[in-house]
Coordinates of C-alpha atoms in Angstrom, one line a residue:
M25 CA -147.2 -108.5 55.3
S26 CA -147.5 -104.8 54.8
A27 CA -145.1 -102.9 52.7
T28 CA -143.0 -100.1 53.9
M29 CA -141.7 -96.8 52.5
I30 CA -139.1 -94.2 53.2
K31 CA -140.3 -90.8 54.2
E32 CA -138.0 -87.6 54.5
F33 CA -138.4 -84.9 57.0
R34 CA -136.9 -81.6 55.8
L35 CA -136.0 -78.7 58.4
P36 CA -139.1 -76.5 58.4
D37 CA -139.2 -72.7 58.6
L38 CA -139.7 -72.4 62.5
G39 CA -141.0 -68.8 62.1
E40 CA -140.6 -65.3 60.7
G41 CA -138.7 -66.3 57.6
L42 CA -135.6 -67.8 59.5
T43 CA -133.3 -69.4 56.8
E44 CA -131.3 -71.7 59.0
S45 CA -131.3 -73.6 62.5
E46 CA -128.6 -75.4 64.6
I47 CA -129.3 -79.1 65.6
L48 CA -128.4 -79.0 69.3
S49 CA -129.4 -82.7 70.0
W50 CA -130.9 -85.7 68.6
K51 CA -133.5 -87.4 70.8
V52 CA -133.5 -90.5 68.6
A53 CA -131.0 -92.7 66.7
V54 CA -131.2 -94.9 63.7
G55 CA -133.4 -98.0 64.3
D56 CA -135.4 -96.3 67.0
T57 CA -139.0 -96.7 66.7
V58 CA -141.0 -93.4 67.1
T59 CA -144.7 -92.3 67.4
L60 CA -146.4 -89.5 65.9
N61 CA -145.4 -86.2 67.5
Q62 CA -142.7 -87.6 69.6
V63 CA -139.9 -85.2 70.1
I64 CA -137.0 -86.3 67.9
A65 CA -134.6 -83.3 68.1
E66 CA -133.8 -79.9 69.6
V67 CA -132.9 -77.1 67.3
E68 CA -131.9 -73.7 68.0
T69 CA -133.1 -70.7 65.7
A70 CA -132.0 -67.3 65.8
K71 CA -134.6 -66.6 68.7
A72 CA -135.2 -69.7 70.7
V73 CA -134.7 -73.5 71.3
V74 CA -137.4 -75.5 69.7
E75 CA -138.2 -79.0 70.0
L76 CA -139.1 -80.9 66.7
P77 CA -141.9 -83.4 66.9
S78 CA -141.9 -86.5 64.5
P79 CA -144.3 -86.0 61.6
F80 CA -144.4 -89.8 61.1
A81 CA -144.9 -93.0 63.2
G82 CA -142.4 -95.5 62.2
T83 CA -138.5 -96.4 62.4
V84 CA -135.7 -94.0 62.0
A85 CA -133.8 -95.0 58.9
A86 CA -131.2 -92.3 58.7
L87 CA -130.0 -89.1 60.4
H88 CA -128.7 -86.8 57.7
E89 CA -127.1 -84.2 59.9
Q90 CA -125.2 -84.3 63.1
A91 CA -125.7 -82.6 66.4
G92 CA -124.0 -79.0 66.1
S93 CA -124.6 -78.6 62.2
V94 CA -126.1 -75.5 61.0
V95 CA -128.8 -76.6 58.5
E96 CA -130.7 -74.5 56.0
V97 CA -134.5 -74.5 55.9
G98 CA -135.6 -77.3 53.4
K99 CA -132.8 -79.6 53.8
P100 CA -133.6 -83.2 54.7
I101 CA -132.5 -83.9 58.3
V102 CA -134.0 -87.4 59.1
S103 CA -135.6 -90.3 57.0
F104 CA -138.3 -92.6 58.5
E105 CA -139.4 -96.1 57.4
V106 CA -143.1 -96.0 57.7
D107 CA -145.7 -98.7 57.1
D108 CA -147.6 -98.2 53.9
A109 CA -150.5 -100.2 54.7
G110 CA -153.7 -98.2 54.6
D111 CA -151.7 -95.0 54.7
S112 CA -152.1 -94.5 58.4
P113 CA -149.5 -93.7 61.0
S114 CA -150.0 -96.9 62.9
G115 CA -150.1 -99.2 59.7
G116 CA -153.5 -100.4 60.4
S117 CA -156.9 -99.3 58.7
D118 CA -157.9 -95.7 58.3
A119 CA -161.0 -96.0 60.5
G120 CA -160.9 -93.7 63.5
T121 CA -157.9 -91.7 62.2
P122 CA -158.0 -88.1 61.0
G123 CA -157.4 -89.2 57.6
A124 CA -160.6 -91.2 57.5
S125 CA -163.0 -88.3 58.0
D126 CA -165.8 -90.4 56.4
S127 CA -165.3 -93.5 58.5
E128 CA -167.8 -94.6 61.0
G129 CA -166.8 -93.6 64.6
A130 CA -164.6 -90.7 63.6
S131 CA -165.2 -87.7 65.9
D132 CA -166.2 -84.2 64.7
F133 CA -162.7 -83.1 65.7
E134 CA -161.1 -85.7 63.6
K135 CA -163.2 -84.9 60.6
A136 CA -162.3 -81.2 60.8
L137 CA -158.7 -82.0 61.5
A138 CA -158.7 -84.1 58.2
K139 CA -159.3 -80.9 56.2
R140 CA -156.3 -78.9 57.6
E141 CA -152.9 -78.7 56.2
P142 CA -150.2 -79.5 58.7
N143 CA -147.4 -77.1 59.7
L144 CA -144.8 -77.1 62.5
V145 CA -147.2 -76.3 65.4
G146 CA -150.9 -77.1 65.0
Y147 CA -152.6 -77.1 61.7
G148 CA -153.5 -74.3 59.1
A149 CA -156.7 -73.2 57.7
V150 CA -159.5 -75.6 56.7
V151 CA -158.9 -76.6 53.0
E152 CA -162.2 -77.4 51.0
K153 CA -162.1 -80.4 48.5
S154 CA -162.3 -79.1 45.0
G155 CA -162.4 -82.4 43.1
R156 CA -159.4 -81.2 41.1
P157 CA -156.4 -83.5 40.7
A158 CA -153.4 -83.0 43.2
R159 CA -151.0 -80.2 41.9
R160 CA -147.3 -81.0 41.4
Q161 CA -144.7 -78.9 43.0
R162 CA -140.9 -78.7 42.8
N163 CA -138.9 -79.8 45.6
F164 CA -135.7 -78.1 46.9
D165 CA -133.4 -79.9 44.6
G166 CA -135.3 -78.8 41.5
G167 CA -137.0 -82.3 41.2
V168 CA -140.7 -82.7 40.8
T169 CA -142.7 -84.6 43.7
E170 CA -146.4 -85.4 43.9
H171 CA -148.2 -83.2 46.3
E172 CA -150.1 -85.3 49.0
P173 CA -153.9 -84.9 48.9
V174 CA -155.1 -83.0 51.8
N175 CA -157.5 -85.7 52.9
E176 CA -154.7 -88.2 53.4
P177 CA -153.6 -88.9 57.0
L178 CA -151.7 -86.1 58.5
A179 CA -148.9 -88.1 59.9
E180 CA -148.1 -89.1 56.2
Q181 CA -147.5 -85.6 55.2
P182 CA -143.9 -84.3 55.7
V183 CA -143.8 -80.8 57.0
Q184 CA -141.9 -78.9 53.9
V185 CA -141.5 -75.4 53.0
P186 CA -142.5 -75.1 49.2
V187 CA -140.1 -73.1 47.0
A188 CA -141.3 -72.2 43.5
V189 CA -138.7 -72.7 40.8
P190 CA -140.0 -71.2 37.4
S191 CA -138.9 -73.2 34.4
E192 CA -137.7 -69.8 32.6
P193 CA -136.3 -66.8 34.0
T194 CA -138.8 -63.9 34.9
A195 CA -138.4 -60.3 35.9
E196 CA -138.9 -61.3 39.3
Q197 CA -135.6 -63.4 39.2
E198 CA -133.6 -60.7 37.6
R199 CA -133.7 -58.6 40.8
P200 CA -131.9 -59.6 44.1
R201 CA -133.6 -62.6 45.8
S202 CA -135.1 -61.7 49.1
T203 CA -138.4 -62.0 51.1
P204 CA -141.0 -59.3 51.3
P205 CA -140.2 -58.4 54.9
V206 CA -136.5 -58.1 54.1
R207 CA -137.3 -55.9 51.1
K208 CA -139.4 -53.6 53.4
L209 CA -136.6 -53.3 55.8
A210 CA -134.3 -52.4 53.0
R211 CA -136.6 -49.7 51.9
D212 CA -137.0 -48.4 55.5
L213 CA -133.2 -48.1 55.8
G214 CA -132.8 -46.5 52.4
I215 CA -130.7 -49.5 51.2
D216 CA -130.3 -50.7 47.6
L217 CA -130.4 -54.6 47.5
E218 CA -128.4 -54.5 44.6
M219 CA -125.4 -53.6 46.9
V220 CA -126.0 -56.3 49.5
K221 CA -124.5 -59.8 49.2
G222 CA -126.8 -62.6 50.2
T223 CA -125.6 -65.3 52.5
G224 CA -128.7 -67.4 52.6
S225 CA -129.5 -70.4 50.5
G226 CA -128.8 -69.7 46.8
G227 CA -127.6 -66.1 47.5
L228 CA -130.9 -65.2 49.4
I229 CA -130.5 -61.8 51.1
T230 CA -131.6 -62.2 54.7
R231 CA -132.6 -59.7 57.4
S232 CA -129.1 -60.0 59.0
D233 CA -127.4 -59.2 55.6
V234 CA -129.4 -55.9 55.3
Q235 CA -128.7 -55.0 59.0
E236 CA -125.0 -55.8 58.9
F237 CA -124.8 -53.8 55.5
A238 CA -126.6 -50.8 57.3
A239 CA -124.3 -50.7 60.2
V240 CA -121.2 -50.7 58.0
D241 CA -122.5 -48.4 55.2
Q242 CA -124.5 -45.8 57.1
R243 CA -122.2 -45.3 60.0
Q244 CA -118.9 -46.9 58.9
V245 CA -118.5 -49.2 62.0
S246 CA -117.7 -52.8 61.8
V247 CA -120.3 -55.3 62.8
S248 CA -117.4 -57.0 64.7
A249 CA -117.8 -54.2 67.4
V250 CA -121.0 -56.0 68.6
T251 CA -119.5 -59.6 68.6
P252 CA -119.7 -61.2 72.0
A253 CA -116.6 -60.7 74.2
P254 CA -114.0 -63.5 73.9
A255 CA -114.2 -66.6 76.1
P256 CA -112.1 -66.4 79.4
I257 CA -108.5 -67.6 78.9
Y258 CA -109.1 -70.8 80.8
A259 CA -111.8 -71.8 78.1
G260 CA -109.0 -72.1 75.4
V261 CA -106.3 -74.6 74.6
P262 CA -103.3 -74.0 76.8
G263 CA -100.8 -72.1 74.8
E264 CA -103.2 -70.6 72.4
R265 CA -103.3 -66.7 72.6
E266 CA -106.8 -66.4 71.6
T267 CA -110.2 -68.3 71.6
R268 CA -112.8 -68.1 68.7
T269 CA -116.3 -68.8 69.0
P270 CA -118.6 -69.1 66.1
I271 CA -121.3 -66.4 66.0
K272 CA -124.6 -68.1 65.5
G273 CA -128.1 -68.8 67.0
V274 CA -129.5 -66.3 69.5
R275 CA -126.2 -64.4 69.8
K276 CA -126.1 -63.6 66.2
F277 CA -129.7 -62.5 66.0
T278 CA -129.2 -60.2 69.2
A279 CA -126.2 -58.6 67.7
A280 CA -127.9 -57.8 64.5
A281 CA -130.9 -56.5 66.2
M282 CA -128.8 -54.4 68.6
V283 CA -127.2 -52.7 65.4
Q284 CA -130.5 -52.0 63.8
S285 CA -131.8 -50.6 67.0
A286 CA -128.8 -48.5 67.6
F287 CA -128.7 -47.1 64.2
T288 CA -132.3 -46.6 63.7
A289 CA -133.9 -45.3 66.7
P290 CA -132.5 -42.0 68.2
H291 CA -131.6 -43.1 71.7
V292 CA -131.7 -40.7 74.8
T293 CA -130.7 -41.9 78.2
E294 CA -131.6 -40.3 81.5
F295 CA -130.6 -41.3 85.1
L296 CA -132.1 -40.9 88.5
T297 CA -130.6 -42.1 91.8
V298 CA -133.5 -42.6 94.5
D299 CA -133.5 -43.7 98.1
V300 CA -135.4 -47.1 98.0
T301 CA -135.2 -48.0 101.6
P302 CA -139.1 -47.9 102.0
T303 CA -139.3 -50.4 99.1
M304 CA -136.8 -52.6 100.5
E305 CA -138.7 -52.5 104.0
L306 CA -142.0 -53.4 102.1
L307 CA -140.2 -56.1 100.3
T308 CA -139.3 -57.6 103.7
R309 CA -142.7 -57.3 105.1
L310 CA -144.3 -58.8 102.0
K311 CA -141.9 -61.9 102.2
T312 CA -143.0 -62.7 105.8
S313 CA -146.7 -62.4 105.0
R314 CA -149.1 -65.2 104.8
E315 CA -150.3 -64.0 101.2
F316 CA -146.8 -64.4 99.7
A317 CA -145.7 -67.4 101.6
G318 CA -143.7 -69.6 99.1
Y319 CA -143.5 -67.0 96.5
K320 CA -140.4 -65.5 95.2
L321 CA -140.2 -61.8 95.7
T322 CA -137.4 -59.7 94.7
P323 CA -136.6 -56.0 94.1
L324 CA -137.2 -56.6 90.5
T325 CA -140.8 -57.6 91.3
L326 CA -141.6 -54.4 93.0
A327 CA -139.6 -52.3 90.3
A328 CA -141.6 -54.1 87.5
K329 CA -145.0 -53.3 89.3
A330 CA -143.8 -49.6 89.6
V331 CA -142.9 -49.5 86.0
L332 CA -146.4 -50.6 85.0
I333 CA -148.1 -48.1 87.3
S334 CA -145.9 -45.3 85.8
L335 CA -146.8 -46.3 82.3
R336 CA -150.5 -45.6 83.1
R337 CA -149.6 -41.9 83.5
N338 CA -147.1 -41.8 80.8
P339 CA -148.5 -43.9 77.9
S340 CA -146.2 -42.6 75.2
L341 CA -143.3 -44.9 76.5
N342 CA -145.4 -47.9 75.5
S343 CA -145.7 -47.5 71.8
R344 CA -143.8 -48.1 68.5
W345 CA -142.8 -46.4 65.4
D346 CA -144.6 -47.7 62.2
D347 CA -142.3 -46.3 59.5
A348 CA -144.2 -47.8 56.6
A349 CA -147.6 -46.2 57.7
Q350 CA -145.9 -43.2 59.1
E351 CA -147.9 -43.6 62.4
I352 CA -147.0 -43.8 66.0
V353 CA -148.9 -47.0 67.5
Q354 CA -149.7 -46.7 71.1
F355 CA -150.4 -49.9 72.9
N356 CA -153.3 -50.1 75.2
Y357 CA -151.8 -53.1 76.8
V358 CA -148.4 -53.9 78.4
N359 CA -146.2 -57.0 77.4
L360 CA -143.4 -56.4 79.7
G361 CA -139.9 -57.7 78.5
I362 CA -137.4 -58.7 80.9
A363 CA -133.7 -59.1 79.6
A364 CA -132.3 -62.5 80.6
A365 CA -128.6 -63.7 80.2
T366 CA -128.4 -67.1 79.2
P367 CA -125.7 -69.4 78.1
R368 CA -126.6 -68.9 74.6
G369 CA -126.7 -65.1 74.7
L370 CA -128.9 -62.3 75.8
T371 CA -132.8 -62.8 75.2
V372 CA -135.9 -60.5 76.2
P373 CA -138.8 -62.7 76.8
N374 CA -141.9 -60.8 77.8
I375 CA -144.8 -61.2 80.3
K376 CA -148.1 -60.9 78.2
D377 CA -150.8 -58.4 79.5
A378 CA -148.6 -57.7 82.6
D379 CA -150.5 -54.5 83.3
K380 CA -153.6 -56.6 84.2
M381 CA -151.7 -58.7 86.8
T382 CA -151.8 -58.5 90.6
L383 CA -148.4 -58.2 92.4
L384 CA -148.8 -61.9 93.2
E385 CA -149.4 -62.9 89.6
L386 CA -146.7 -60.7 88.5
S387 CA -144.3 -62.4 91.0
T388 CA -145.2 -65.9 89.6
A389 CA -144.8 -64.8 86.0
L390 CA -141.4 -63.4 86.6
S391 CA -140.1 -66.6 88.3
E392 CA -141.4 -68.8 85.4
L393 CA -140.0 -66.3 82.7
T394 CA -136.5 -66.2 84.2
D395 CA -136.4 -70.1 85.0
T396 CA -137.5 -70.9 81.5
A397 CA -135.0 -68.5 79.9
R398 CA -132.1 -69.7 81.8
S399 CA -132.9 -73.4 80.8
G400 CA -133.0 -72.3 77.1
R401 CA -136.6 -73.2 76.8
T402 CA -138.2 -69.9 75.8
S403 CA -140.6 -70.2 73.0
P404 CA -140.6 -67.8 70.0
A405 CA -144.0 -66.6 71.0
D406 CA -142.7 -65.4 74.5
L407 CA -140.0 -63.4 72.7
A408 CA -142.1 -61.7 70.3
G409 CA -144.7 -58.8 70.9
G410 CA -142.9 -56.9 73.7
T411 CA -143.9 -53.3 74.3
I412 CA -141.4 -52.0 76.9
S413 CA -138.5 -53.9 78.7
I414 CA -136.5 -54.0 82.0
T415 CA -133.0 -55.0 82.4
N416 CA -131.8 -55.7 85.8
I417 CA -128.0 -54.8 85.6
G418 CA -128.0 -54.4 89.5
V419 CA -127.7 -58.3 89.8
F420 CA -124.2 -57.9 88.4
G421 CA -123.2 -55.3 90.9
I422 CA -123.6 -52.3 88.2
D423 CA -125.0 -49.0 89.3
A424 CA -126.2 -47.4 86.0
G425 CA -125.9 -47.9 82.2
T426 CA -127.1 -46.8 78.8
P427 CA -129.2 -49.8 77.5
I428 CA -130.0 -50.2 73.8
L429 CA -133.7 -50.3 73.1
N430 CA -135.3 -53.8 72.2
P431 CA -136.1 -53.5 68.4
G432 CA -139.8 -52.0 68.0
E433 CA -140.0 -50.6 71.6
A434 CA -139.9 -46.9 72.9
A435 CA -138.2 -47.4 76.0
I436 CA -136.1 -49.6 78.3
V437 CA -135.4 -49.2 81.9
A438 CA -132.2 -50.4 83.7
L439 CA -132.3 -51.2 87.3
G440 CA -128.9 -50.6 89.2
S441 CA -127.7 -52.2 92.4
V442 CA -129.3 -51.4 95.6
R443 CA -126.5 -50.1 97.9
K444 CA -126.0 -48.6 101.2
A445 CA -124.9 -45.1 100.9
P446 CA -125.0 -41.7 102.9
W447 CA -128.2 -39.8 101.9
V448 CA -129.9 -36.7 103.3
H449 CA -133.1 -38.2 105.1
N450 CA -135.3 -35.8 107.0
D451 CA -132.7 -33.0 106.7
E452 CA -130.1 -35.3 108.4
L453 CA -127.4 -37.4 107.0
A454 CA -128.0 -41.1 107.2
V455 CA -127.1 -44.4 105.8
R456 CA -129.9 -45.5 103.3
Q457 CA -130.3 -47.9 100.6
V458 CA -130.2 -46.3 97.3
M459 CA -130.6 -47.4 93.4
S460 CA -129.8 -45.6 90.2
L461 CA -132.4 -45.8 87.5
S462 CA -131.4 -45.5 83.9
L463 CA -134.1 -44.8 81.1
A464 CA -133.4 -45.0 77.5
F465 CA -136.1 -44.0 75.1
D466 CA -136.6 -43.5 71.3
H467 CA -136.7 -39.6 70.9
R468 CA -139.0 -40.0 67.9
L469 CA -141.7 -41.5 70.1
V470 CA -141.1 -39.9 73.5
D471 CA -140.2 -36.3 74.2
G472 CA -137.8 -35.3 77.0
E473 CA -140.6 -34.1 79.2
Q474 CA -142.6 -37.4 78.7
G475 CA -139.4 -39.4 79.5
S476 CA -138.5 -37.4 82.5
K477 CA -142.1 -37.5 83.9
F478 CA -142.0 -41.3 83.7
L479 CA -138.6 -41.6 85.3
A480 CA -139.7 -39.2 88.1
D481 CA -142.8 -41.2 88.8
L482 CA -141.0 -44.4 88.8
G483 CA -138.4 -42.9 91.4
A484 CA -141.3 -41.6 93.5
I485 CA -143.1 -44.9 93.7
L486 CA -139.6 -46.7 94.7
S487 CA -138.7 -44.1 97.2
D488 CA -142.3 -44.0 98.8
P489 CA -144.5 -46.9 97.6
A490 CA -147.5 -45.1 99.5
A491 CA -147.2 -42.5 96.6
V492 CA -149.1 -44.9 94.5
M493 CA -152.3 -43.8 96.3
T494 CA -152.0 -40.4 94.6
M495 CA -151.2 -41.7 91.2
I496 CA -154.1 -44.2 90.4

């Protein structure tokens, strides 16, 4: 009869130095038998909802946190009872498993995999065997645990975030605790970290701490000004005069990012109202064509294509400001962000290499992006790396606005609603379909002339799609 042992799974860093995550739901219960990589929970980071796979095959022994709890990275969230026999996930022999890289019958893939360190998604770089004894490392509670040898089965290695705890104070410990990206952000904003109070684990200063301090210190405005609107009165308890909703997850991250963007990039907003009747007529023809049968075509689809064409003539709007290197970085590709309102707050996933897509491909990508965002399944990768964004405020019946730039981007286009209005057409007054376009851009990167030309090109395409023939 094989022996069993208890293995703890600690909440890993799900990307970009995030310090905490909320457990939305458990997919398993105590006593359940799980397999390797089976989804055991859904957690929400500051950027997206992520499914956590099980790093072990065994039985769930304990759930240390309840659904709805906000847990710091490195804290135990679940324990498993696993079979210790043979050190294999299934409790059998090692033959044929990634840990048995020298066993007969093991594939080349398994042999290569046995040399890799596990992380949350996939595996890290190949680790060569050195023949030296396993190093000891400190755990999150200050205790000492044995580091698993790299050639043991991957399923037996819990995903942990190592934190070095020196035995004696050092000069590094005397300064405020923060990560290198956070220290760089503080330097960029001219903030002394000695003045910032850390809200992370053990007083760690987080990116959000720096951004909120910058908002208050540099512009003397309260961060509460960017908190979400209060819930409708019917959402509260009868008789109560107000409803309070904790600011966390995606909404907390979005608020901090918008504060940083508003107080870092000098925004300029321009407006243009155009007659989009020809574009709406084109949309009707395309919907009834054989090529687009079964595909979802909307005014956003054609407007997105028009934005991509306009960028070819005005590439300065597809760039970012690298303050550390004191350089302007112009992108030779377009990752088109689409602002999406979700139950958990505003997100801006982006379509990678949208400039290389046909109208049909762009239509498919937009449908998939919006469906995924509304269901809360957008991955962190889809939220990162955007180069320019579109926000479609027209779906809410709004004509124009002054959108805030997505951090790290040079421009954002707001599409207003399409309305019938009196318009001078062919020197006569007629009822036409018109739309207001709003363009906000970073004046460090984009001059007024460049922004105006881009907006004019965009308006020209939407008012006469045939104008594309003269632009490309």
